[in-house]
Amino acid sequence: MMQTIPNPWGRALLSAAAILIVTAGTAATAAAPTVPLIDAAGLRKQVAARKNKVVVVNFWATWCGPCVEEFPGLVALQKKYKAKGMDLVTVSFDDPKDIPGKVKPFLTRSGLSTGTFVNRGGAEVDEGYLKFLEPKLPADAAVALPRTYIFSRSGKLVKTLIAGQTPAQFEKAVAPYLK
């Protein structure tokens, strides 16, 4: 006949393991960036709210190779110049339903956790973006990703970068406005 001997440490170890599992799950969730939806009007507000900062707005998507390739350069730029008054705002053109499965994991891997949004219309470009960012562009023009817009400290759009950029190109474009 088998006899069970009570182990006073058994419950304590089991409780400690359960706490670790719950805490680890909470920490992973807390580290995941918040990625709200945005439209052209919301982007205008985001830029205006960053008055007295050089604002870099980047349009990108996880399905865009050049976007993914240039993204680490943007994150490095933000880290390097945040203290000098630069702020990065990124707008993903992924489908909003892909936020949990694609966008958040990508942002977590990249190390960017603030100033990130997903276009409310997914890959559909809101005409308001073009009126705000590229008023001279015809309304029916094709807009390719990635696209980066730089605003001066006064809130004026001063530079548009089309296609993928290297870290050096980003730095060259932003540095004059940080003085």
XYZ file of N, CA and C in Angstrom:
537
model
N 0.833 -1.168 0.000
C 0.000 0.000 0.000
C 0.890 1.248 0.000
N 0.520 2.219 -0.840
C 1.285 3.451 -0.973
C 0.765 4.483 0.009
N 1.675 5.150 0.680
C 1.278 6.150 1.659
C 1.749 7.524 1.187
N 0.885 8.518 1.284
C 1.224 9.882 0.907
C 1.736 10.614 2.134
N 2.913 11.197 1.979
C 3.483 11.969 3.079
C 3.265 13.440 2.750
N 2.605 14.195 3.606
C 2.356 15.611 3.324
C 3.679 16.386 3.211
N 3.743 17.238 2.225
C 4.937 18.057 2.001
C 4.565 19.505 2.291
N 5.073 20.087 3.374
C 4.697 21.459 3.712
C 5.173 22.469 2.671
N 6.189 22.142 1.909
C 6.714 23.058 0.896
C 5.945 22.960 -0.418
N 5.214 21.897 -0.606
C 4.507 21.669 -1.866
C 3.562 22.797 -2.236
N 2.709 23.175 -1.300
C 1.757 24.257 -1.576
C 2.468 25.587 -1.790
N 3.500 25.841 -1.009
C 4.240 27.103 -1.151
C 4.901 27.181 -2.524
N 5.507 26.076 -2.959
C 6.150 26.062 -4.279
C 5.119 26.215 -5.390
N 3.997 25.541 -5.234
C 2.930 25.641 -6.229
C 2.391 27.070 -6.299
N 2.208 27.701 -5.155
C 1.729 29.090 -5.123
C 2.737 30.036 -5.757
N 4.013 29.839 -5.447
C 5.059 30.698 -6.024
C 5.103 30.545 -7.540
N 4.967 29.307 -8.017
C 4.975 29.069 -9.467
C 3.777 29.753 -10.120
N 2.621 29.676 -9.495
C 1.426 30.321 -10.054
C 1.601 31.833 -10.109
N 2.184 32.411 -9.067
C 2.416 33.862 -9.049
C 3.375 34.259 -10.159
N 4.437 33.473 -10.356
C 5.396 33.769 -11.428
C 4.738 33.726 -12.799
N 3.893 32.742 -13.011
C 3.216 32.616 -14.305
C 2.296 33.808 -14.537
N 1.515 34.183 -13.538
C 0.599 35.320 -13.672
C 1.377 36.612 -13.874
N 2.441 36.805 -13.103
C 3.251 38.019 -13.216
C 3.926 38.102 -14.574
N 4.458 36.994 -15.059
C 5.119 36.994 -16.371
C 4.124 37.356 -17.458
N 2.915 36.836 -17.380
C 1.892 37.173 -18.369
C 1.529 38.640 -18.321
N 1.453 39.194 -17.123
C 1.135 40.612 -16.965
C 2.259 41.481 -17.500
N 3.503 41.102 -17.232
C 4.646 41.883 -17.715
C 4.687 41.885 -19.228
N 4.408 40.746 -19.849
C 4.417 40.684 -21.312
C 3.315 41.560 -21.885
N 2.157 41.550 -21.244
C 1.058 42.376 -21.715
C 1.374 43.855 -21.524
N 1.979 44.197 -20.387
C 2.293 45.595 -20.110
C 3.322 46.137 -21.089
N 4.231 45.272 -21.570
C 5.280 45.716 -22.486
C 4.746 45.952 -23.899
N 3.604 45.349 -24.216
C 3.050 45.512 -25.562
C 2.581 46.955 -25.752
N 2.939 47.569 -26.882
C 2.544 48.959 -27.113
C 1.040 49.103 -27.333
N 0.525 50.258 -26.990
C -0.860 50.595 -27.286
C -0.880 51.142 -28.704
N -1.800 50.650 -29.523
C -1.837 51.062 -30.928
C -3.265 51.474 -31.292
N -3.636 52.717 -30.989
C -4.983 53.182 -31.333
C -5.135 53.460 -32.827
N -6.382 53.505 -33.262
C -6.678 53.868 -34.650
C -6.611 55.383 -34.793
N -6.296 55.835 -36.005
C -6.181 57.267 -36.266
C -6.648 57.555 -37.686
N -7.079 58.781 -37.915
C -7.408 59.245 -39.264
C -6.685 60.575 -39.463
N -6.935 61.234 -40.587
C -6.223 62.478 -40.901
C -6.455 63.555 -39.839
N -7.688 63.694 -39.381
C -7.980 64.705 -38.354
C -7.223 64.395 -37.066
N -7.163 63.124 -36.707
C -6.423 62.720 -35.511
C -4.935 62.980 -35.647
N -4.401 62.759 -36.846
C -2.980 63.014 -37.067
C -2.676 64.507 -36.948
N -3.554 65.331 -37.489
C -3.375 66.791 -37.342
C -3.277 67.167 -35.862
N -4.151 66.575 -35.055
C -4.151 66.858 -33.615
C -2.859 66.373 -32.960
N -2.387 65.202 -33.377
C -1.140 64.667 -32.816
C 0.036 65.593 -33.107
N 0.113 66.087 -34.328
C 1.205 66.995 -34.706
C 1.069 68.311 -33.935
N -0.138 68.857 -33.884
C -0.366 70.129 -33.184
C -0.050 70.019 -31.690
N -0.319 68.857 -31.106
C -0.067 68.652 -29.675
C 1.425 68.618 -29.352
N 2.239 68.450 -30.364
C 3.690 68.369 -30.167
C 4.380 69.686 -30.544
N 3.703 70.779 -30.283
C 4.242 72.115 -30.569
C 5.604 72.263 -29.896
N 6.477 73.001 -30.537
C 7.847 73.229 -30.066
C 8.733 71.986 -30.156
N 8.285 70.983 -30.890
C 9.099 69.795 -31.143
C 9.228 69.616 -32.644
N 10.304 68.977 -33.048
C 10.434 68.555 -34.441
C 9.698 67.226 -34.508
N 8.669 67.155 -35.330
C 7.839 65.954 -35.399
C 8.132 65.218 -36.702
N 8.462 63.947 -36.561
C 8.697 63.081 -37.715
C 7.515 62.122 -37.786
N 6.755 62.195 -38.877
C 5.598 61.322 -39.088
C 5.977 60.324 -40.169
N 5.845 59.037 -39.850
C 6.199 57.997 -40.813
C 4.987 57.130 -41.113
N 4.683 56.971 -42.406
C 3.637 56.055 -42.867
C 4.324 54.758 -43.270
N 3.838 53.637 -42.756
C 4.485 52.351 -42.982
C 3.456 51.225 -42.894
N 3.900 49.988 -43.106
C 3.062 48.800 -42.921
C 3.969 47.589 -42.743
N 3.472 46.586 -42.044
C 4.274 45.373 -41.840
C 4.458 44.598 -43.139
N 3.566 44.789 -44.104
C 3.656 44.086 -45.385
C 4.527 44.834 -46.393
N 5.095 45.958 -46.017
C 5.918 46.792 -46.897
C 7.394 46.552 -46.574
N 8.104 45.868 -47.464
C 9.517 45.549 -47.249
C 10.390 46.755 -46.931
N 10.354 47.811 -47.764
C 11.177 48.991 -47.464
C 10.810 49.651 -46.126
N 9.533 49.578 -45.745
C 9.102 50.150 -44.459
C 9.765 49.407 -43.301
N 9.692 48.085 -43.367
C 10.271 47.247 -42.318
C 11.784 47.457 -42.259
N 12.398 47.599 -43.424
C 13.850 47.786 -43.501
C 14.289 49.118 -42.885
N 13.529 50.178 -43.103
C 13.946 51.492 -42.592
C 13.542 51.735 -41.138
N 12.616 50.946 -40.611
C 12.051 51.192 -39.283
C 13.100 51.265 -38.167
N 14.092 50.365 -38.129
C 15.107 50.480 -37.068
C 15.830 51.832 -37.087
N 16.017 52.404 -38.269
C 16.644 53.724 -38.366
C 15.792 54.806 -37.733
N 14.473 54.693 -37.880
C 13.556 55.654 -37.247
C 13.592 55.531 -35.725
N 13.602 54.290 -35.250
C 13.646 54.060 -33.806
C 14.950 54.617 -33.235
N 16.062 54.373 -33.929
C 17.360 54.903 -33.485
C 17.352 56.432 -33.487
N 16.742 57.024 -34.505
C 16.638 58.482 -34.599
C 15.870 59.039 -33.401
N 14.763 58.390 -33.067
C 13.947 58.816 -31.924
C 14.762 58.753 -30.633
N 15.480 57.653 -30.444
C 16.274 57.503 -29.222
C 17.381 58.554 -29.152
N 18.003 58.824 -30.287
C 19.131 59.758 -30.320
C 18.692 61.203 -30.090
N 17.535 61.595 -30.658
C 17.155 63.004 -30.652
C 15.955 63.366 -29.785
N 15.394 62.415 -29.085
C 14.230 62.726 -28.236
C 14.565 63.839 -27.235
N 15.718 63.749 -26.603
C 16.119 64.752 -25.611
C 16.348 66.128 -26.242
N 16.573 66.168 -27.551
C 16.777 67.447 -28.247
C 15.477 67.999 -28.821
N 14.367 67.306 -28.531
C 13.073 67.838 -28.953
C 12.486 67.221 -30.202
N 12.922 66.019 -30.571
C 12.317 65.339 -31.718
C 11.296 64.326 -31.213
N 10.200 64.203 -31.915
C 9.180 63.231 -31.552
C 8.762 62.464 -32.795
N 8.698 61.153 -32.674
C 8.330 60.280 -33.787
C 6.882 59.831 -33.643
N 6.125 59.960 -34.723
C 4.748 59.468 -34.790
C 4.694 58.532 -35.985
N 4.293 57.286 -35.758
C 4.196 56.348 -36.876
C 2.741 55.958 -37.092
N 2.371 55.847 -38.359
C 1.015 55.443 -38.729
C 1.139 54.233 -39.642
N 0.684 53.093 -39.143
C 0.708 51.864 -39.931
C -0.534 51.808 -40.818
N -0.347 51.347 -42.035
C -1.463 51.168 -42.953
C -1.849 49.697 -43.057
N -1.553 48.950 -42.003
C -2.021 47.571 -41.901
C -3.516 47.591 -41.637
N -4.170 46.474 -41.921
C -5.589 46.334 -41.608
C -5.732 46.400 -40.084
N -6.676 47.174 -39.568
C -6.842 47.262 -38.111
C -7.000 45.907 -37.421
N -7.557 44.920 -38.111
C -7.702 43.601 -37.486
C -6.349 42.913 -37.278
N -5.300 43.421 -37.924
C -3.960 42.847 -37.777
C -3.148 43.484 -36.650
N -3.766 44.384 -35.886
C -3.032 45.033 -34.791
C -2.472 43.998 -33.812
N -3.304 43.073 -33.274
C -2.739 42.155 -32.275
C -1.750 41.133 -32.851
N -1.986 40.666 -34.057
C -1.155 39.592 -34.606
C 0.074 40.022 -35.377
N 0.070 41.237 -35.918
C 1.201 41.683 -36.740
C 1.818 42.991 -36.250
N 0.989 44.004 -36.049
C 1.505 45.342 -35.730
C 2.145 45.375 -34.342
N 1.419 44.931 -33.312
C 1.971 44.970 -31.953
C 3.247 44.143 -31.830
N 3.274 42.907 -32.348
C 4.529 42.149 -32.246
C 5.697 42.841 -32.958
N 5.426 43.444 -34.116
C 6.484 44.158 -34.839
C 7.000 45.332 -34.007
N 6.087 46.116 -33.452
C 6.483 47.276 -32.647
C 7.236 46.852 -31.389
N 6.800 45.759 -30.771
C 7.482 45.253 -29.583
C 8.917 44.861 -29.929
N 9.091 44.145 -31.044
C 10.448 43.752 -31.479
C 11.296 44.976 -31.806
N 10.675 46.010 -32.341
C 11.426 47.205 -32.748
C 11.829 48.068 -31.551
N 11.124 47.919 -30.439
C 11.424 48.720 -29.258
C 10.689 50.050 -29.215
N 9.769 50.264 -30.147
C 9.002 51.513 -30.162
C 7.668 51.274 -29.464
N 7.380 52.065 -28.435
C 6.158 51.815 -27.673
C 5.234 53.021 -27.565
N 5.644 54.170 -28.074
C 4.778 55.347 -27.989
C 4.679 56.023 -29.350
N 3.616 56.789 -29.533
C 3.447 57.531 -30.777
C 3.129 56.659 -31.971
N 2.556 55.481 -31.714
C 2.262 54.545 -32.793
C 0.757 54.409 -32.984
N 0.338 54.430 -34.232
C -1.084 54.366 -34.570
C -1.275 53.467 -35.782
N -2.527 53.053 -36.005
C -2.905 52.340 -37.226
C -3.978 53.169 -37.908
N -3.817 53.361 -39.215
C -4.802 54.102 -39.989
C -6.166 53.433 -39.860
N -7.162 54.217 -39.522
C -8.521 53.694 -39.328
C -9.017 52.914 -40.546
N -8.618 53.330 -41.741
C -9.076 52.681 -42.965
C -8.138 51.613 -43.506
N -7.170 51.165 -42.703
C -6.222 50.166 -43.188
C -5.391 50.734 -44.321
N -5.326 50.017 -45.442
C -4.501 50.440 -46.578
C -5.138 51.573 -47.383
N -6.400 51.883 -47.105
C -7.073 52.973 -47.813
C -6.578 54.319 -47.297
N -6.064 55.140 -48.186
C -5.543 56.449 -47.787
C -6.689 57.452 -47.703
N -6.890 57.991 -46.530
C -7.895 59.021 -46.288
C -7.480 60.272 -47.066
N -8.383 60.820 -47.856
C -8.089 62.024 -48.645
C -7.603 63.169 -47.756
N -8.023 63.171 -46.517
C -7.599 64.203 -45.572
C -6.094 64.203 -45.333
N -5.474 63.012 -45.400
C -4.014 62.946 -45.246
C -3.342 63.738 -46.359
N -3.822 63.538 -47.588
C -3.205 64.217 -48.727
C -3.406 65.726 -48.643
N -4.580 66.154 -48.229
C -4.831 67.597 -48.083
C -3.915 68.203 -47.022
N -3.651 67.449 -45.974
C -2.820 67.915 -44.869
C -1.329 67.838 -45.205
N -0.903 66.715 -45.769
C 0.525 66.459 -45.946
C 1.065 66.751 -47.343
N 0.227 66.601 -48.344
C 0.685 66.801 -49.719
C -0.404 67.487 -50.532
N -0.705 68.738 -50.206
C -1.819 69.439 -50.843
C -1.665 69.615 -52.354
N -0.448 69.594 -52.870
C -0.243 69.775 -54.310
C -0.383 68.469 -55.089
N -0.461 67.359 -54.377
C -0.600 66.059 -55.023
C -2.042 65.882 -55.496
N -2.255 65.429 -56.734
C -3.629 65.196 -57.205
C -4.351 64.192 -56.306
N -5.620 64.402 -56.093
C -6.406 63.548 -55.199
C -6.392 62.088 -55.622
N -6.244 61.818 -56.929
C -6.264 60.436 -57.404
C -4.856 59.848 -57.553
N -3.845 60.531 -57.040
C -2.464 60.058 -57.153
C -2.246 58.824 -56.278
N -1.416 57.923 -56.765
C -1.039 56.756 -55.972
C 0.004 57.201 -54.946
N -0.178 56.782 -53.721
C 0.756 57.141 -52.655
C 1.435 55.868 -52.179
N 2.745 55.803 -52.378
C 3.506 54.611 -52.009
C 4.065 54.734 -50.595
N 4.263 53.609 -49.970
C 4.909 53.533 -48.660
C 6.341 53.051 -48.858
N 7.236 53.394 -47.953
C 7.077 54.296 -46.826
C 7.128 55.753 -47.255
N 6.606 56.578 -46.380
C 6.592 58.022 -46.593
C 6.830 58.666 -45.240
N 7.702 59.661 -45.212
C 8.037 60.322 -43.953
C 7.901 61.827 -44.126
N 7.284 62.459 -43.145
C 7.050 63.902 -43.166
C 7.711 64.512 -41.933
N 8.414 65.611 -42.129
C 9.094 66.275 -41.018
C 8.476 67.654 -40.813
N 8.078 67.920 -39.574
C 7.491 69.202 -39.187
C 8.479 69.948 -38.302
N 8.628 71.251 -38.543
C 9.506 72.090 -37.720
C 8.871 72.314 -36.353
N 9.616 72.940 -35.483
C 9.108 73.238 -34.136
C 7.877 74.142 -34.166
N 7.714 74.898 -35.229
C 6.538 75.775 -35.347
C 5.320 75.031 -35.905
N 5.492 73.752 -36.240
C 4.384 72.957 -36.756
C 4.241 72.991 -38.262
N 5.214 73.587 -38.949
C 5.164 73.686 -40.408
C 5.801 72.442 -41.039
N 5.130 71.892 -42.054
C 5.697 70.772 -42.803
C 6.892 71.292 -43.596
N 8.081 70.744 -43.324
C 9.295 71.259 -43.956
C 9.980 70.255 -44.878
N 9.638 68.986 -44.774
C 10.322 67.995 -45.599
C 9.449 66.762 -45.776
N 9.495 66.201 -46.989
C 8.814 64.945 -47.290
C 9.848 63.985 -47.852
N 9.923 62.796 -47.261
C 10.847 61.766 -47.730
C 10.023 60.631 -48.315
N 10.271 60.317 -49.572
C 9.518 59.271 -50.258
C 10.437 58.084 -50.487
N 9.943 56.903 -50.214
C 10.674 55.634 -50.348
C 11.534 55.400 -49.106
N 12.137 54.218 -49.042
C 12.937 53.835 -47.884
C 14.153 54.724 -47.700
N 14.474 54.994 -46.447
C 15.608 55.852 -46.095
C 16.588 55.072 -45.223
N 17.846 55.454 -45.298
C 18.857 54.889 -44.411
C 18.893 55.731 -43.137
N 19.489 55.212 -42.068
C 19.620 56.033 -40.864
C 20.330 57.365 -41.149
N 21.351 57.339 -41.995
C 22.082 58.574 -42.328
C 21.182 59.568 -43.062
N 20.313 59.074 -43.945
C 19.393 59.965 -44.663
C 18.378 60.593 -43.708
N 17.875 59.793 -42.767
C 16.952 60.343 -41.765
C 17.647 61.434 -40.956
N 18.856 61.139 -40.508
C 19.593 62.101 -39.686
C 19.853 63.394 -40.451
N 20.256 63.275 -41.702
C 20.534 64.455 -42.527
C 19.268 65.301 -42.709
N 18.120 64.642 -42.829
C 16.859 65.356 -43.040
C 16.369 66.057 -41.776
N 16.613 65.468 -40.620
C 16.072 65.988 -39.362
C 17.008 66.975 -38.666
N 18.298 66.716 -38.717
C 19.283 67.493 -37.941
C 19.161 69.015 -38.083
N 18.958 69.562 -39.290
C 18.892 71.029 -39.398
C 17.761 71.665 -38.577
N 16.715 70.920 -38.306
C 15.555 71.473 -37.604
C 15.659 71.321 -36.085
N 16.677 70.614 -35.625
C 16.849 70.399 -34.189
C 17.698 71.474 -33.526
N 18.199 72.411 -34.309
C 19.075 73.466 -33.771
C 18.276 74.526 -33.064
